[in-house]
Coordinates of C-alpha atoms in Angstrom, one line a residue:
M1 CA 135.5 129.3 113.7
P2 CA 135.7 125.5 113.4
F3 CA 137.6 124.1 110.5
I4 CA 139.1 120.8 109.5
T5 CA 142.3 120.6 107.4
T6 CA 142.2 118.1 104.5
V7 CA 145.2 116.0 103.2
D8 CA 146.0 118.7 100.7
G9 CA 146.0 121.5 103.3
T10 CA 142.5 122.9 102.4
E11 CA 140.6 124.3 105.4
I12 CA 136.9 123.3 105.4
F13 CA 134.6 125.4 107.5
Y14 CA 131.7 123.7 109.2
K15 CA 128.9 124.3 111.8
D16 CA 128.1 121.7 114.4
W17 CA 125.1 122.5 116.6
G18 CA 123.0 120.5 119.0
P19 CA 123.5 117.6 121.4
K20 CA 126.7 115.6 120.4
D21 CA 124.9 112.4 121.4
A22 CA 121.9 113.0 119.1
Q23 CA 121.6 111.6 115.7
P24 CA 123.5 113.8 113.2
I25 CA 122.1 115.3 110.1
V26 CA 124.6 116.6 107.6
F27 CA 123.6 119.2 105.0
H28 CA 125.4 119.6 101.6
H29 CA 124.8 122.9 99.8
G30 CA 124.4 123.7 96.1
W31 CA 126.5 125.8 93.8
P32 CA 127.9 128.5 94.4
L33 CA 126.4 128.8 98.0
S34 CA 127.5 127.9 101.5
A35 CA 126.3 126.2 104.7
D36 CA 124.2 129.3 105.3
D37 CA 121.8 128.1 102.6
W38 CA 120.6 125.5 105.1
D39 CA 119.5 128.1 107.8
A40 CA 115.8 127.1 107.7
Q41 CA 116.6 123.4 108.0
M42 CA 119.4 123.8 110.6
M43 CA 117.0 125.7 112.9
F44 CA 114.1 123.3 112.3
F45 CA 116.0 120.1 113.1
L46 CA 117.9 121.7 116.0
G47 CA 114.5 122.4 117.4
E48 CA 113.6 118.8 117.0
G49 CA 116.6 117.7 119.1
Y50 CA 119.0 116.6 116.3
R51 CA 122.7 117.3 115.9
V52 CA 122.9 119.4 112.8
I53 CA 126.1 119.9 110.7
A54 CA 126.8 121.8 107.5
H55 CA 130.0 122.6 105.8
D56 CA 131.2 125.1 103.1
R57 CA 132.5 123.0 100.2
R58 CA 136.1 123.8 99.2
G59 CA 136.2 127.0 97.3
H60 CA 132.9 128.1 98.7
G61 CA 131.9 130.3 101.6
R62 CA 134.5 130.4 104.4
S63 CA 136.5 127.4 103.2
T64 CA 139.8 127.9 101.4
Q65 CA 139.4 129.4 97.9
T66 CA 141.1 126.4 96.2
D67 CA 142.3 126.4 92.6
T68 CA 142.6 122.5 92.7
G69 CA 140.4 119.7 93.8
N70 CA 137.2 121.3 92.6
E71 CA 135.6 118.0 91.5
M72 CA 133.4 115.4 93.0
D73 CA 136.0 112.8 94.1
T74 CA 137.7 115.4 96.2
Y75 CA 134.5 116.9 97.4
A76 CA 133.5 113.5 98.7
A77 CA 136.9 112.9 100.2
D78 CA 136.5 116.2 102.0
V79 CA 133.2 115.1 103.5
A80 CA 134.8 111.8 104.5
G81 CA 137.5 113.8 106.3
L82 CA 134.8 115.8 108.1
T83 CA 132.8 112.8 109.2
D84 CA 135.9 111.0 110.4
A85 CA 137.1 114.1 112.4
L86 CA 133.6 114.4 114.0
D87 CA 133.3 110.6 114.3
L88 CA 129.7 110.7 112.9
K89 CA 127.8 107.5 113.1
D90 CA 124.3 106.7 111.6
A91 CA 124.2 110.1 110.1
V92 CA 121.5 111.3 107.6
H93 CA 123.1 113.2 104.7
I94 CA 120.9 115.7 102.9
G95 CA 122.1 117.3 99.7
H96 CA 120.6 120.0 97.5
S97 CA 121.5 120.4 93.8
T98 CA 125.3 120.0 93.6
G99 CA 125.2 118.9 97.1
G100 CA 123.1 116.0 96.1
G101 CA 125.9 114.8 93.9
E102 CA 128.3 115.2 96.7
V103 CA 125.9 113.1 98.9
A104 CA 125.6 110.4 96.2
R105 CA 129.4 110.0 95.8
Y106 CA 130.2 110.2 99.5
V107 CA 127.4 107.8 100.6
A108 CA 128.4 105.3 98.0
R109 CA 131.9 105.1 99.4
A110 CA 131.2 105.8 103.1
K111 CA 132.7 103.6 105.8
P112 CA 130.2 101.0 107.3
G113 CA 128.2 102.6 110.1
R114 CA 128.7 106.2 109.0
V115 CA 125.4 106.7 107.1
A116 CA 121.9 105.7 108.1
K117 CA 119.9 107.5 105.3
A118 CA 120.3 109.9 102.5
V119 CA 118.2 112.7 100.9
L120 CA 118.5 114.2 97.4
V121 CA 116.7 117.5 97.0
S122 CA 116.5 119.1 93.5
A123 CA 119.7 117.2 93.0
V124 CA 122.0 116.9 89.9
P125 CA 122.3 113.0 89.7
P126 CA 122.4 110.9 87.7
I127 CA 124.0 113.3 85.2
M128 CA 122.9 116.6 83.9
L129 CA 124.7 116.8 80.6
K130 CA 123.0 115.6 77.5
T131 CA 125.0 112.6 76.0
D132 CA 124.2 109.7 73.8
A133 CA 123.5 107.7 76.9
N134 CA 121.5 110.5 78.5
P135 CA 119.4 112.1 75.7
G136 CA 117.2 113.9 78.2
G137 CA 120.0 116.0 79.6
L138 CA 120.9 119.6 79.0
P139 CA 123.3 120.5 76.1
I140 CA 126.9 121.5 76.9
E141 CA 126.1 125.0 75.6
V142 CA 124.0 125.7 78.8
F143 CA 126.9 125.0 81.1
D144 CA 129.4 126.8 78.7
G145 CA 127.1 129.8 79.2
I146 CA 127.2 129.6 83.0
R147 CA 131.0 129.3 82.9
A148 CA 131.3 132.3 80.6
G149 CA 129.0 134.3 83.0
V150 CA 131.2 133.3 86.0
A151 CA 134.4 134.4 84.2
A152 CA 133.1 137.6 82.6
N153 CA 130.9 139.1 85.4
R154 CA 130.3 136.8 88.2
A155 CA 128.7 139.4 90.3
Q156 CA 125.9 140.1 87.8
L157 CA 125.3 136.4 87.2
Y158 CA 124.9 136.0 91.0
V159 CA 122.1 138.6 90.8
D160 CA 120.4 137.3 87.8
F161 CA 120.3 133.6 88.8
P162 CA 118.4 134.0 92.1
T163 CA 116.2 136.8 90.7
G164 CA 115.1 134.5 87.9
P165 CA 115.1 130.7 87.6
F166 CA 116.6 129.5 90.9
Y167 CA 113.6 130.4 93.1
G168 CA 111.1 130.7 90.3
F169 CA 110.8 134.4 90.9
N170 CA 110.5 134.8 87.2
R171 CA 107.1 133.1 87.2
E172 CA 103.9 135.1 86.8
G173 CA 102.4 135.7 90.3
A174 CA 105.5 134.7 92.2
T175 CA 106.1 136.4 95.5
V176 CA 109.6 137.8 95.2
Y177 CA 111.7 138.2 98.4
Q178 CA 114.6 140.6 97.9
G179 CA 116.3 139.4 101.0
V180 CA 116.5 135.9 99.7
I181 CA 118.1 137.2 96.4
D182 CA 120.5 139.3 98.4
N183 CA 121.4 136.3 100.6
W184 CA 122.1 134.2 97.5
Y185 CA 124.4 136.9 96.2
R186 CA 126.1 137.3 99.5
Q187 CA 126.9 133.6 99.7
G188 CA 128.1 133.3 96.2
M189 CA 130.5 136.2 96.3
M190 CA 132.0 134.8 99.5
G191 CA 133.5 131.9 97.4
G192 CA 136.4 131.8 94.9
I193 CA 135.8 132.4 91.2
K194 CA 138.2 129.6 90.1
A195 CA 136.5 127.0 92.4
H196 CA 133.0 128.1 91.2
Y197 CA 134.2 128.0 87.5
D198 CA 135.5 124.5 88.0
C199 CA 132.4 123.3 89.9
V200 CA 130.2 123.9 86.8
K201 CA 131.9 120.9 85.2
A202 CA 131.7 118.9 88.4
F203 CA 127.9 119.3 88.8
S204 CA 127.1 119.0 85.0
E205 CA 129.4 116.3 83.7
T206 CA 129.9 113.9 86.6
D207 CA 128.0 110.6 86.1
F208 CA 126.6 109.4 89.4
T209 CA 124.9 106.3 88.0
E210 CA 127.2 103.8 89.6
D211 CA 127.2 105.7 92.8
L212 CA 123.4 105.6 93.0
K213 CA 123.3 101.9 92.2
A214 CA 125.8 101.2 95.1
I215 CA 123.7 103.0 97.7
A216 CA 121.8 100.5 99.9
V217 CA 120.6 102.8 102.7
P218 CA 117.1 104.3 102.4
V219 CA 117.1 107.3 100.0
L220 CA 114.4 110.1 99.8
V221 CA 114.3 111.9 96.5
L222 CA 112.5 115.3 96.4
H223 CA 112.1 117.4 93.4
G224 CA 109.8 120.2 92.1
D225 CA 108.2 119.8 88.7
D226 CA 108.9 123.5 87.9
D227 CA 112.6 123.2 88.6
Q228 CA 114.1 125.5 85.9
V229 CA 117.7 124.6 86.9
V230 CA 117.7 120.8 87.2
P231 CA 114.8 119.4 85.3
Y232 CA 113.1 116.8 87.4
Q233 CA 112.3 114.1 84.9
D234 CA 116.0 113.5 84.0
A235 CA 117.2 113.9 87.6
G236 CA 115.0 113.0 90.6
V237 CA 112.8 110.5 88.7
L238 CA 115.8 108.6 87.4
S239 CA 117.8 108.7 90.7
A240 CA 114.9 107.3 92.7
K241 CA 114.9 104.3 90.3
L242 CA 118.7 103.7 90.4
V243 CA 119.1 103.5 94.2
Q244 CA 118.4 100.2 95.9
N245 CA 115.8 101.6 98.3
G246 CA 114.4 104.9 97.0
T247 CA 111.3 107.0 97.6
L248 CA 110.3 109.7 95.2
K249 CA 108.2 112.8 95.9
I250 CA 107.4 115.4 93.2
Y251 CA 106.1 118.8 94.3
P252 CA 103.8 120.4 91.7
G253 CA 104.9 123.9 90.8
Y254 CA 107.9 124.0 93.2
P255 CA 111.2 125.6 92.0
H256 CA 114.8 124.6 92.3
G257 CA 115.3 126.5 95.5
M258 CA 112.2 125.0 97.2
L259 CA 114.0 124.4 100.4
T260 CA 113.9 128.2 101.0
T261 CA 110.6 129.1 99.3
H262 CA 108.6 126.1 100.7
A263 CA 110.5 125.2 103.9
D264 CA 107.2 125.0 105.7
V265 CA 106.3 122.0 103.5
I266 CA 109.7 120.4 102.9
N267 CA 111.0 120.4 106.5
P268 CA 108.1 118.2 107.9
D269 CA 108.6 115.8 105.0
L270 CA 112.3 115.5 105.7
L271 CA 111.6 115.0 109.4
A272 CA 109.1 112.3 108.7
F273 CA 111.7 110.4 106.6
V274 CA 114.4 110.9 109.2
K275 CA 112.2 109.5 111.9
G276 CA 110.6 106.7 109.8

């Protein structure tokens, strides 16, 4: 399996499919998942002739189960190491949830010529945590509860989360796909508990405001208005205003995991932005 080794010895697993001379699209997954969460998008864009790349964040999936470096600066540095190793130019970086934070930090610091466009899907920026400067955020007790669940019984949490709020399967009339729940659980349990515990702080408390302001390439921001994990008004709406060249699209009734539940709608929208 393909890996790169970072400066601290961490092995980062990645997939790299499609023509090497085609425009690259790099996918950044959410917590606590893996590159496999992008299956629907990888297959779609591969069929459209693009080079598609997705990695497992450190501590997640098939990458090293690190007990250090589980924060956004290191995540972004790991991505820079991957893009350098593959010598990616004019890439489109697409991030979901925590991966959207990773995209914001990486793109804001990327070498000239590396990035053409960026997409934030149901993403955590600008900052999830409620503070005096961010009164619309979520209270620290929400994230303390997630940490407690990870530490006490991660396996059960990783059943409850996709069964309920992540895909909106707890909504009346929702079509529930057991395979999707099982796949979420599978991906989560592949990763390391220490990295997943630490990542809660990374996705909830990191302030991406200055990163977003620094991004000059076109940015597409997609969010569902029934996102029960990352409420859209304090996330997507604000992020689209902070970047220099942002476009916002809100999907009525769509959940946090809309890339899976509504791939038939989201994928063509992503393609239109990439081509545009």
